[in-house]
Coordinates of C-alpha atoms (C1' of nucleotides) in Angstrom, one line a residue:
Chain A
M179 CA 75.9 45.9 -111.0
R180 CA 72.9 44.1 -112.7
N181 CA 74.5 40.7 -113.1
R182 CA 72.4 39.1 -110.4
E183 CA 69.2 40.6 -111.8
V184 CA 70.0 39.4 -115.3
A185 CA 70.9 35.9 -114.0
E186 CA 67.7 35.8 -112.0
L187 CA 65.7 36.5 -115.2
L188 CA 67.5 33.7 -117.1
Y189 CA 66.9 31.3 -114.2
E190 CA 63.2 32.1 -114.2
T191 CA 63.0 31.7 -117.9
A192 CA 64.7 28.3 -117.6
D193 CA 62.1 27.2 -115.0
I194 CA 59.3 28.2 -117.3
M195 CA 60.8 26.4 -120.3
E196 CA 61.3 23.3 -118.2
F197 CA 57.7 23.5 -117.1
Q198 CA 56.8 23.4 -120.8
Q199 CA 59.0 20.3 -121.2
I200 CA 61.3 22.0 -123.6
E201 CA 64.5 20.0 -123.8
W202 CA 68.1 21.3 -123.4
K203 CA 67.3 25.0 -123.5
P204 CA 66.7 25.2 -119.8
R205 CA 70.2 23.8 -119.2
A206 CA 71.7 26.4 -121.6
Y207 CA 69.9 29.2 -119.9
R208 CA 71.0 28.1 -116.4
R209 CA 74.6 27.7 -117.5
A210 CA 74.5 31.3 -118.9
A211 CA 72.8 32.6 -115.8
Q212 CA 75.4 30.9 -113.5
N213 CA 78.3 32.4 -115.5
I214 CA 76.8 35.8 -115.5
E215 CA 76.3 35.6 -111.7
N216 CA 79.9 34.7 -111.3
F217 CA 81.2 37.2 -113.9
G218 CA 83.6 39.6 -112.3
E219 CA 82.6 42.6 -114.4
D220 CA 79.4 44.5 -114.5
I221 CA 77.4 43.1 -117.4
E222 CA 75.8 46.4 -118.2
K223 CA 79.3 48.1 -118.5
V224 CA 80.4 45.2 -120.7
Y225 CA 77.5 45.8 -123.0
E226 CA 78.0 49.6 -123.1
K227 CA 81.7 49.1 -124.0
K228 CA 81.8 46.2 -126.3
G229 CA 78.2 45.7 -127.4
K230 CA 76.7 42.3 -128.1
K231 CA 80.1 40.9 -128.9
G232 CA 81.2 41.6 -125.3
L233 CA 78.2 39.6 -124.0
T234 CA 79.0 36.5 -126.2
E235 CA 82.5 36.4 -124.7
I236 CA 80.9 35.3 -121.4
P237 CA 80.9 31.4 -121.4
G238 CA 77.5 29.9 -122.1
V239 CA 76.2 33.1 -123.7
G240 CA 75.7 32.8 -127.5
E241 CA 74.0 34.9 -130.1
S242 CA 70.5 34.3 -128.9
I243 CA 70.9 34.9 -125.2
A244 CA 73.1 37.9 -125.9
D245 CA 70.3 39.4 -127.9
H246 CA 67.9 38.8 -125.0
I247 CA 70.2 40.4 -122.5
A248 CA 70.8 43.4 -124.7
E249 CA 67.0 43.8 -125.1
Y250 CA 66.6 43.5 -121.3
L251 CA 69.2 46.1 -120.5
K252 CA 67.7 48.5 -123.0
T253 CA 64.0 48.1 -122.4
G254 CA 63.7 46.4 -119.0
K255 CA 62.0 43.3 -120.5
V256 CA 62.4 40.7 -123.2
E257 CA 59.4 40.3 -125.6
K258 CA 60.0 36.6 -126.1
F259 CA 60.1 35.9 -122.3
E260 CA 56.9 37.9 -121.8
G261 CA 55.2 35.6 -124.3
L262 CA 56.6 32.6 -122.5
K263 CA 55.3 33.7 -119.1
G264 CA 51.8 33.3 -120.4
K265 CA 52.4 29.6 -121.0
A266 CA 53.2 28.7 -117.4
P267 CA 51.5 29.4 -114.1
S268 CA 52.5 32.7 -112.5
G269 CA 54.2 31.1 -109.6
T270 CA 56.2 28.5 -111.5
A271 CA 59.7 29.8 -110.5
E272 CA 58.8 29.8 -106.8
L273 CA 57.0 26.5 -106.9
M274 CA 60.0 24.8 -108.5
E275 CA 61.9 25.8 -105.3
I276 CA 59.8 23.3 -103.4
R277 CA 61.9 20.2 -102.8
G278 CA 60.5 17.2 -104.6
L279 CA 58.6 19.3 -107.1
G280 CA 60.1 19.4 -110.6
A281 CA 58.8 20.3 -114.0
K282 CA 56.8 17.1 -114.6
K283 CA 55.0 17.1 -111.3
M284 CA 54.3 20.8 -111.5
K285 CA 52.8 20.4 -114.9
K286 CA 50.5 17.7 -113.6
L287 CA 49.4 19.8 -110.6
A288 CA 48.8 22.7 -112.9
D289 CA 46.8 20.7 -115.5
K290 CA 44.7 18.6 -113.2
L291 CA 44.3 20.8 -110.1
E292 CA 44.9 24.3 -111.6
I293 CA 47.7 25.0 -109.1
K294 CA 49.4 28.2 -110.2
T295 CA 50.8 29.7 -107.0
M296 CA 52.2 28.8 -103.6
L297 CA 48.8 29.6 -102.1
D298 CA 47.0 27.2 -104.5
L299 CA 49.5 24.5 -103.6
K300 CA 48.9 25.0 -99.9
N301 CA 45.2 24.9 -100.3
A302 CA 45.4 21.7 -102.4
V303 CA 47.5 20.1 -99.7
K304 CA 45.0 21.2 -97.0
S305 CA 42.0 19.8 -98.8
H306 CA 43.8 16.5 -99.7
R307 CA 43.3 16.9 -103.4
I308 CA 46.8 15.9 -104.2
R309 CA 46.8 12.4 -102.8
R310 CA 43.9 11.5 -105.2
L311 CA 46.0 12.4 -108.3
S312 CA 47.5 9.5 -110.2
G313 CA 51.2 9.4 -109.7
F314 CA 50.8 11.0 -106.3
G315 CA 49.8 9.5 -103.0
V316 CA 49.4 10.2 -99.3
K317 CA 53.1 10.3 -98.8
S318 CA 53.7 12.6 -101.7
E319 CA 51.1 15.0 -100.3
E320 CA 52.7 14.9 -96.9
N321 CA 56.1 15.5 -98.3
I322 CA 54.9 18.5 -100.2
A323 CA 53.4 19.8 -97.0
R324 CA 56.7 19.5 -95.2
A325 CA 58.6 20.9 -98.1
I326 CA 56.5 24.0 -98.1
E327 CA 57.1 24.4 -94.4
N328 CA 60.8 24.1 -94.9
Y329 CA 60.8 26.4 -97.8
E330 CA 59.1 29.1 -95.7
K331 CA 61.3 28.5 -92.7
S332 CA 64.7 28.5 -94.3
H333 CA 64.9 29.3 -98.0
S334 CA 67.4 32.0 -97.2
R335 CA 71.0 30.8 -97.1
I336 CA 73.2 30.2 -94.1
P337 CA 76.1 32.6 -93.6
L338 CA 79.5 30.9 -93.7
G339 CA 80.2 32.1 -90.1
K340 CA 77.2 30.2 -88.9
A341 CA 77.4 27.1 -91.2
L342 CA 81.1 26.4 -90.5
P343 CA 81.0 26.1 -86.7
L344 CA 77.7 24.2 -87.0
A345 CA 79.2 21.6 -89.4
E346 CA 82.2 21.3 -87.1
E347 CA 79.9 20.7 -84.2
I348 CA 77.9 18.0 -86.0
I349 CA 81.0 16.3 -87.2
S350 CA 82.6 16.2 -83.8
G351 CA 79.3 14.9 -82.3
L352 CA 79.3 12.2 -84.9
K353 CA 82.9 11.2 -84.1
E354 CA 82.2 11.2 -80.4
E355 CA 79.2 8.8 -81.0
L356 CA 81.3 6.5 -83.3
K357 CA 84.4 6.5 -81.2
N358 CA 83.0 3.7 -79.0
G359 CA 81.7 0.7 -80.7
T360 CA 83.2 1.0 -84.2
P361 CA 86.9 0.2 -83.9
G362 CA 88.8 0.4 -87.2
L363 CA 86.8 3.3 -88.5
D364 CA 89.0 6.2 -89.7
L365 CA 87.4 9.1 -88.0
S366 CA 89.7 11.6 -89.7
R367 CA 87.8 10.8 -92.9
I368 CA 84.6 12.5 -91.9
I369 CA 84.6 15.9 -93.5
Y370 CA 82.3 18.7 -94.7
T371 CA 82.1 19.1 -98.5
G372 CA 80.0 21.3 -100.8
S373 CA 80.0 25.0 -100.9
L374 CA 81.0 25.0 -97.3
R375 CA 84.4 23.4 -98.1
R376 CA 84.7 26.0 -100.9
L377 CA 84.1 28.6 -98.1
K378 CA 81.4 30.4 -100.0
E379 CA 80.0 33.4 -98.1
T380 CA 76.6 31.7 -97.7
I381 CA 75.7 28.0 -97.8
G382 CA 72.6 26.4 -99.0
D383 CA 72.8 23.2 -97.0
I384 CA 75.6 21.4 -95.2
D385 CA 77.0 18.2 -96.9
I386 CA 79.1 15.7 -94.9
L387 CA 81.1 12.8 -96.3
A388 CA 82.4 9.8 -94.4
E389 CA 84.5 6.9 -95.4
A390 CA 83.6 3.4 -94.2
E391 CA 83.5 -0.2 -95.4
E392 CA 80.1 -1.4 -96.3
A393 CA 79.7 -3.2 -93.0
D394 CA 80.1 0.0 -91.0
A395 CA 78.0 2.3 -93.1
G396 CA 74.8 1.5 -91.3
K397 CA 76.3 2.4 -87.9
I398 CA 77.3 5.8 -89.2
M399 CA 73.8 6.4 -90.6
D400 CA 72.3 5.4 -87.3
A401 CA 74.6 7.7 -85.4
F402 CA 73.8 10.5 -87.8
V403 CA 70.0 10.4 -87.7
S404 CA 70.0 10.1 -83.9
L405 CA 72.2 13.2 -83.3
P406 CA 70.7 15.5 -80.7
E407 CA 70.7 18.3 -83.2
A408 CA 68.7 16.3 -85.8
G409 CA 65.0 17.2 -86.1
Q410 CA 63.2 15.5 -89.0
V411 CA 64.8 12.6 -90.9
V412 CA 64.0 13.3 -94.6
S413 CA 65.6 10.1 -95.9
K414 CA 67.9 7.3 -94.7
G415 CA 69.7 4.9 -96.9
R416 CA 72.8 2.8 -97.0
T417 CA 74.9 5.4 -98.7
R418 CA 73.0 8.6 -98.2
S419 CA 70.9 10.1 -95.5
S420 CA 69.3 13.5 -95.1
V421 CA 68.1 15.3 -92.0
I422 CA 66.7 18.7 -91.2
L423 CA 68.2 20.2 -88.0
K424 CA 66.0 21.5 -85.3
E425 CA 67.1 25.0 -86.2
G426 CA 65.8 24.4 -89.8
F427 CA 69.0 23.7 -91.8
A428 CA 69.3 20.7 -94.1
I429 CA 72.3 18.3 -93.6
D430 CA 73.2 15.5 -96.0
L431 CA 75.5 12.7 -95.1
R432 CA 77.1 10.3 -97.6
V433 CA 79.1 7.2 -96.8
V434 CA 81.6 5.8 -99.4
P435 CA 84.1 3.0 -99.3
P436 CA 87.9 3.9 -98.9
E437 CA 88.7 3.3 -102.6
S438 CA 86.2 6.0 -103.6
Y439 CA 86.8 8.5 -100.8
G440 CA 88.9 10.9 -102.9
A441 CA 86.5 10.7 -105.9
A442 CA 83.5 11.4 -103.7
L443 CA 85.2 14.2 -101.9
Q444 CA 86.0 15.8 -105.2
Y445 CA 82.5 15.2 -106.5
F446 CA 80.6 16.5 -103.5
T447 CA 82.8 19.5 -103.0
G448 CA 81.8 20.8 -106.5
S449 CA 81.0 23.3 -107.7
K450 CA 78.7 21.7 -110.2
E451 CA 80.2 23.8 -112.9
H452 CA 83.7 22.8 -111.9
N453 CA 82.7 19.1 -112.0
I454 CA 81.1 19.4 -115.4
G455 CA 84.3 20.9 -116.7
L456 CA 86.4 18.2 -115.0
R457 CA 84.3 15.4 -116.4
N458 CA 84.6 16.8 -119.8
I459 CA 88.4 16.8 -119.4
A460 CA 88.2 13.2 -118.2
L461 CA 86.1 12.2 -121.3
R462 CA 88.5 13.9 -123.6
E463 CA 91.4 12.0 -122.0
G464 CA 89.6 8.7 -122.5
Y465 CA 88.3 8.4 -118.9
K466 CA 85.0 8.4 -117.1
L467 CA 84.8 10.3 -113.8
S468 CA 82.1 9.7 -111.2
E469 CA 81.8 10.0 -107.4
Y470 CA 83.2 6.4 -107.3
G471 CA 86.4 7.0 -109.1
L472 CA 88.2 7.7 -112.3
Y473 CA 87.8 4.8 -114.8
S474 CA 89.2 4.0 -118.2
K475 CA 86.4 4.5 -120.7
N476 CA 87.3 1.4 -122.7
S477 CA 88.4 -1.2 -120.2
G478 CA 86.4 0.1 -117.3
E479 CA 89.5 -0.3 -115.2
R480 CA 89.8 2.0 -112.1
I481 CA 92.6 4.5 -112.5
A482 CA 92.2 6.6 -109.4
G483 CA 89.7 7.4 -106.5
K484 CA 91.4 7.2 -103.1
S485 CA 92.4 10.8 -103.0
E486 CA 91.6 14.0 -104.8
E487 CA 95.2 14.7 -105.5
E488 CA 95.5 11.4 -107.5
I489 CA 92.4 12.3 -109.6
Y490 CA 93.6 15.7 -110.6
R491 CA 97.1 14.4 -111.3
K492 CA 95.9 11.6 -113.6
L493 CA 93.9 14.1 -115.5
G494 CA 97.1 16.1 -116.1
L495 CA 96.1 18.9 -113.7
E496 CA 97.7 20.5 -110.7
Y497 CA 95.8 20.0 -107.5
I498 CA 93.1 22.6 -107.3
A499 CA 92.2 24.0 -103.8
P500 CA 88.5 23.7 -103.0
E501 CA 88.1 27.5 -102.8
L502 CA 89.1 27.8 -106.5
R503 CA 86.6 25.3 -107.8
E504 CA 84.0 27.6 -109.4
N505 CA 84.9 27.1 -113.1
R506 CA 86.3 30.6 -113.2
G507 CA 89.4 29.5 -115.2
E508 CA 91.0 27.3 -112.6
L509 CA 90.9 24.2 -114.8
K510 CA 92.8 25.9 -117.6
A511 CA 95.3 27.3 -115.2
A512 CA 95.8 23.9 -113.5
A513 CA 96.5 22.4 -116.9
K514 CA 99.2 24.9 -117.5
N515 CA 100.6 24.8 -114.0
E516 CA 99.6 28.4 -113.5
L517 CA 97.5 28.2 -110.4
P518 CA 98.2 30.8 -107.8
E519 CA 100.0 29.9 -104.7
L520 CA 97.1 30.7 -102.4
V521 CA 97.6 32.6 -99.2
D522 CA 97.4 30.3 -96.2
A523 CA 96.3 30.6 -92.6
G524 CA 100.0 30.2 -91.5
D525 CA 101.0 33.2 -93.6
I526 CA 99.0 35.7 -91.4
R527 CA 101.3 37.6 -89.1
G528 CA 98.9 40.1 -87.6
D529 CA 95.5 41.7 -87.4
L530 CA 95.0 45.3 -88.4
H531 CA 91.4 46.1 -87.2
M532 CA 90.0 45.4 -83.7
H533 CA 88.2 47.2 -81.0
T534 CA 88.5 47.3 -77.2
D535 CA 86.3 48.7 -74.4
Y536 CA 87.7 52.1 -75.2
S537 CA 85.0 52.2 -77.8
E538 CA 82.5 49.4 -78.7
G539 CA 84.6 46.3 -77.9
T540 CA 83.8 44.1 -74.9
E541 CA 87.4 43.4 -73.7
S542 CA 90.1 45.5 -72.3
L543 CA 93.1 46.6 -74.3
E544 CA 95.3 44.3 -72.2
T545 CA 93.1 41.2 -72.8
M546 CA 93.1 41.8 -76.6
I547 CA 96.8 42.2 -76.7
E548 CA 97.3 39.1 -74.5
N549 CA 95.1 36.9 -76.7
A550 CA 96.6 38.2 -80.0
E551 CA 100.0 37.4 -78.7
A552 CA 98.9 33.9 -77.7
M553 CA 97.7 33.4 -81.3
G554 CA 101.3 33.8 -82.3
Y555 CA 100.8 37.1 -84.1
E556 CA 103.8 39.4 -84.6
Y557 CA 101.7 42.6 -84.6
I558 CA 98.2 44.0 -84.2
A559 CA 96.6 47.4 -84.7
V560 CA 94.2 48.7 -82.1
T561 CA 91.5 50.6 -84.0
D562 CA 88.8 51.9 -81.8
H563 CA 86.1 54.2 -83.3
S564 CA 86.7 57.9 -83.9
R565 CA 84.8 60.7 -82.1
S566 CA 81.8 61.2 -84.4
Q567 CA 80.7 57.5 -84.0
R568 CA 78.8 58.3 -80.8
I569 CA 76.7 55.2 -81.1
A570 CA 79.8 53.1 -81.0
N571 CA 81.3 55.1 -78.1
G572 CA 83.7 56.8 -80.4
M573 CA 86.8 58.3 -78.6
D574 CA 87.5 62.0 -78.3
I575 CA 91.1 63.2 -78.7
E576 CA 91.8 63.1 -75.0
T577 CA 90.7 59.5 -74.6
L578 CA 92.6 58.5 -77.7
K579 CA 95.8 60.0 -76.1
E580 CA 95.1 58.0 -72.9
Q581 CA 94.9 54.9 -75.0
W582 CA 98.3 55.7 -76.5
K583 CA 99.8 56.0 -73.1
E584 CA 98.3 52.6 -72.1
I585 CA 99.6 51.0 -75.3
K586 CA 103.1 52.4 -74.5
S587 CA 103.1 51.0 -71.0
L588 CA 101.6 47.6 -72.0
S589 CA 104.0 47.2 -74.8
K590 CA 106.9 46.8 -72.3
R591 CA 105.2 43.6 -71.0
F592 CA 104.4 41.9 -74.4
R593 CA 106.5 40.7 -77.2
I594 CA 103.9 41.6 -79.8
K595 CA 104.0 45.0 -81.6
V596 CA 100.9 47.0 -80.8
L597 CA 100.2 49.7 -83.3
R598 CA 98.3 52.9 -82.5
G599 CA 95.4 52.8 -84.9
S600 CA 91.9 54.2 -85.3
E601 CA 88.8 53.3 -87.3
V602 CA 88.2 56.8 -88.4
E603 CA 84.9 57.8 -89.8
I604 CA 84.9 59.1 -93.4
L605 CA 82.6 62.1 -93.0
K606 CA 79.9 63.1 -95.5
D607 CA 82.3 65.5 -97.3
G608 CA 85.0 62.9 -97.4
S609 CA 87.2 64.4 -94.7
L610 CA 88.4 62.4 -91.8
D611 CA 87.1 62.6 -88.2
Y612 CA 90.3 63.7 -86.5
P613 CA 92.5 66.8 -87.3
D614 CA 95.7 66.2 -89.2
E615 CA 98.0 66.6 -86.2
I616 CA 96.2 63.6 -84.5
L617 CA 96.1 61.5 -87.7
K618 CA 99.8 61.9 -88.3
E619 CA 100.5 60.6 -84.8
L620 CA 98.6 57.4 -85.6
D621 CA 100.5 54.4 -86.9
I622 CA 97.5 53.2 -88.9
V623 CA 94.4 55.0 -90.1
V624 CA 91.5 52.7 -91.1
G625 CA 88.9 54.8 -92.8
A626 CA 85.3 53.7 -92.9
V627 CA 81.8 54.8 -93.9
H628 CA 79.1 54.2 -91.3
S629 CA 76.4 56.7 -92.3
G630 CA 74.5 58.1 -95.2
F631 CA 74.0 54.7 -96.8
A632 CA 71.2 56.1 -99.0
S633 CA 73.4 58.6 -100.7
S634 CA 73.5 58.7 -104.5
E635 CA 76.3 56.8 -106.3
R636 CA 77.9 60.0 -107.2
E637 CA 77.9 61.3 -103.7
M638 CA 79.2 58.1 -102.1
T639 CA 81.9 57.6 -104.8
G640 CA 83.1 61.2 -104.3
R641 CA 83.1 60.9 -100.5
I642 CA 85.2 57.8 -100.6
I643 CA 87.6 59.1 -103.3
T644 CA 88.2 62.3 -101.3
A645 CA 89.2 60.1 -98.3
L646 CA 91.4 57.9 -100.5
E647 CA 93.2 61.1 -101.6
N648 CA 93.9 62.0 -98.0
S649 CA 97.5 61.2 -97.3
H650 CA 96.7 60.2 -93.7
L651 CA 94.4 57.3 -94.7
D652 CA 96.0 53.9 -95.0
I653 CA 93.2 51.3 -95.2
L654 CA 89.7 51.4 -96.5
A655 CA 87.6 49.3 -94.2
H656 CA 84.6 47.2 -95.3
P657 CA 84.5 49.1 -98.6
S658 CA 81.0 48.1 -99.8
G659 CA 79.1 48.5 -96.5
R660 CA 76.9 45.5 -97.2
L661 CA 75.5 43.4 -94.4
L662 CA 74.8 39.8 -95.5
G663 CA 71.1 39.2 -95.8
K664 CA 70.3 42.6 -94.3
R665 CA 71.7 45.5 -96.2
E666 CA 72.9 45.7 -99.8
A667 CA 76.2 47.4 -100.6
Y668 CA 75.7 51.2 -100.8
A669 CA 75.6 52.7 -104.3
V670 CA 79.2 53.3 -105.3
N671 CA 81.3 53.1 -108.4
F672 CA 83.9 50.5 -107.5
G673 CA 85.8 51.0 -110.7
K674 CA 86.5 54.6 -109.7
V675 CA 87.2 53.7 -106.0
F676 CA 89.7 51.1 -107.0
E677 CA 91.4 53.4 -109.4
A678 CA 91.7 56.1 -106.8
A679 CA 92.9 53.6 -104.2
A680 CA 95.6 52.3 -106.6
A681 CA 96.7 55.8 -107.6
N682 CA 97.2 56.6 -103.9
K683 CA 98.6 53.2 -102.8
K684 CA 95.8 52.5 -100.3
I685 CA 95.1 49.1 -98.9
M686 CA 91.7 47.5 -99.3
E687 CA 90.3 45.6 -96.3
I688 CA 88.8 42.2 -96.4
N689 CA 86.6 42.4 -93.4
C690 CA 86.1 39.0 -91.7
Q691 CA 83.0 39.6 -89.7
P692 CA 80.6 36.9 -90.8
S693 CA 77.8 39.4 -91.4
R694 CA 80.1 41.5 -93.6
L695 CA 82.7 39.6 -95.6
D696 CA 83.5 42.8 -97.3
L697 CA 85.1 43.1 -99.8
N698 CA 83.3 39.9 -101.1
D699 CA 85.1 37.5 -103.4
E700 CA 84.0 39.1 -106.6
L701 CA 85.1 42.6 -105.6
I702 CA 88.4 41.3 -104.3
F703 CA 89.0 39.7 -107.7
R704 CA 88.2 43.0 -109.5
A705 CA 90.3 45.1 -107.1
K706 CA 93.3 42.9 -107.6
N707 CA 93.1 43.7 -111.3
Y708 CA 93.8 47.3 -110.4
G709 CA 97.0 46.3 -108.7
L710 CA 95.7 46.8 -105.2
K711 CA 97.0 45.2 -102.0
F712 CA 94.7 44.0 -99.3
C713 CA 94.7 43.3 -95.5
I714 CA 92.5 40.6 -94.0
S715 CA 91.1 42.0 -90.7
T716 CA 88.8 40.6 -88.2
D717 CA 87.3 43.9 -86.9
S718 CA 87.1 42.0 -83.6
H719 CA 84.8 43.3 -80.9
S720 CA 85.7 40.5 -78.5
V721 CA 88.4 37.8 -78.0
S722 CA 86.4 35.1 -79.8
D723 CA 86.1 37.3 -82.9
L724 CA 89.9 37.1 -83.4
A725 CA 89.3 33.5 -84.7
S726 CA 87.1 34.7 -87.6
M727 CA 90.3 35.4 -89.6
R728 CA 89.5 32.2 -91.5
Y729 CA 86.3 33.5 -93.1
G730 CA 88.1 36.4 -94.7
L731 CA 91.0 34.2 -95.6
G732 CA 88.5 32.0 -97.4
Q733 CA 87.2 34.9 -99.5
A734 CA 90.8 35.9 -100.3
R735 CA 91.6 32.4 -101.5
R736 CA 88.4 32.2 -103.5
S737 CA 89.6 35.4 -105.2
W738 CA 93.0 33.8 -106.1
L739 CA 95.0 35.9 -103.7
E740 CA 98.6 35.1 -102.9
K741 CA 100.6 35.9 -99.8
E742 CA 102.2 38.8 -101.6
D743 CA 98.8 40.4 -102.2
I744 CA 98.1 40.7 -98.4
V745 CA 100.1 43.1 -96.3
N746 CA 99.3 41.4 -93.0
T747 CA 101.4 38.5 -94.1
Y748 CA 104.5 40.7 -94.2
P749 CA 107.0 40.7 -91.4
Y750 CA 106.9 43.8 -89.3
S751 CA 110.0 45.3 -90.9
R752 CA 108.3 45.2 -94.3
L753 CA 104.9 46.3 -93.0
K754 CA 106.7 49.5 -91.8
E755 CA 107.6 50.3 -95.4
V756 CA 104.0 50.0 -96.4
F757 CA 102.9 52.3 -93.6
K758 CA 105.7 54.7 -93.8
K759 CA 104.8 56.7 -90.7
L760 CA 105.4 53.6 -88.5
R761 CA 108.1 54.1 -86.1
D762 CA 109.6 51.6 -83.6
Chain B
dG1302 C1' 70.5 27.3 -126.9
dC1303 C1' 75.5 26.5 -126.7
dC1304 C1' 79.7 24.5 -128.3
dG1305 C1' 83.9 22.2 -130.8
dT1306 C1' 92.8 19.8 -130.9
dT1307 C1' 87.0 14.3 -132.0
dT1308 C1' 82.6 17.7 -134.4
dT1309 C1' 79.4 23.7 -137.8
dC1310 C1' 75.8 18.8 -136.3
dG1311 C1' 74.8 16.2 -132.6
dG1312 C1' 75.7 15.9 -128.4
dC1313 C1' 74.7 18.0 -123.6
dC1314 C1' 77.3 14.4 -116.0
dC1315 C1' 75.2 10.5 -114.1
dG1316 C1' 73.9 7.6 -110.1
dA1317 C1' 71.0 7.3 -105.5
dC1318 C1' 66.6 7.7 -103.3
dT1319 C1' 61.6 7.9 -103.1
dG1320 C1' 57.1 6.6 -104.0
dT1321 C1' 54.1 4.4 -106.7
dT1322 C1' 52.5 3.5 -112.1
dT1323 C1' 54.3 -3.7 -109.6
dT1324 C1' 59.2 -2.4 -113.1
dC1325 C1' 60.3 2.7 -113.3
dA1326 C1' 59.6 7.9 -113.6
dG1327 C1' 60.8 12.0 -111.3
dT1328 C1' 63.9 14.6 -108.7
dC1329 C1' 68.1 15.9 -106.6
dG1330 C1' 72.8 17.1 -106.2

DNA sequence: GCCGTTTTCGGCCCGACTGTTTTCAGTCG
């Protein structure tokens, strides 16, 4: 999949064009890049199959950009871009990442101080050459110095599993602070927005929105900048403040009056592309939409703004859940009342992948069962590692049989159904890590790859397909093997894997571990097109992990999945039909 | 450079914050 690579090239080209003060083109290039990044199919395959015409079917890609992409896919470079590169400093793309530096300032720094790279910029700061430049001052120079520091500390994104608890902590701290001293403030209307509310797998920075009358806004801002977690205060105003947390993450807080709360929530939740689409619809309908409300274009009269629901309704659209707001067709679907009925936390009836201290989990079988039952689940599958996973204390056949005995005896004391499962290693040749007579005794076999990540695409694809053709395997666990920010997905042909899975009626796992989220939203979307069903599983190694169901659920919702697509929303009686070997 | 039940040409989201150029440009989201 080279979408990310092609998008990166277009982003970089946009930066260079912007540096040259070229108008509009950078916007067009960025839009194309964004859409390619979010495009479900492999752009290289699209080009192979349908040629240039296939490329121009991607929104934002026209004749000219399609030609450039084709040239890039064929030759590895674009002649025109090579020429452009010479017209901007070599470090332009990286330097534009520095907060507060845009094209205009960059140009001045390059022209007057010959700053071409991050190192040049650092040196210029150190020798105080920037403060002497017209248009800059001591403060600008200091801000650039800090921005460089922040860039180097945390330009990588925050995983959802870290950002979400962090935002919840900040918000509850804020509420605690405000509870005393500001009566009349509606504390339920402090909420995280942005990519976090859309539950993207990683978050750039955390955005928080609060509702307050003007008189109370100052108090919220004061409470915010004095939170114990806050490190450096980047800016503080009446409606917006920005701090950098001690651990390096940026958090923005905005305060809006009640009549604008819905409009602001909509606006700051984004995505940017969704909002642009929505604003265009508003314009077409004779309205003007901003973060303050929906207004009539002619009279300027306010039409809506208190709630998001109201805004979407007035624009003739169904309410669009935050996870869908990526401009991937949700606006058109909403106009036709064809949005999916997204799977919801309340639909989940069980968890089909977890570990105990029989292998690498930290809790006993009994504790896991107890806690799963307390969560209201109808069933769980206990899936400790198979024997070849020595590093994870994989179980030999005897230990596995002991576990079955314990499950049987514990089952008498609990209401919840406990299924005998195993996370079985898919070996190098595609065979499974227990003999057939053991596999057929298991209620659920979760197959997984934990070795040989460097295999060729052909080898890995063959290995996984062989496993999918094995009648004993039920679920393919973390199908891509990626670890967020650490390890790329292994080389595998997902088209072929999904095809084989569909032919053999296998279930694709959506693994909830924050470092995995695997399948990711794009692959889920693709897999669904093959008619596949999914399970959302926590792969818990401890009791607290059981709560990470929400991260996988978020990815499922981002991929438009409905209850019906996900087998662990089925009642036990129906689950039995899916996993035929299940007995009572 | 892209796009079109307003348009094949003429638009392209728009308002807050910061710092500096003492009235506004640049940047961000």
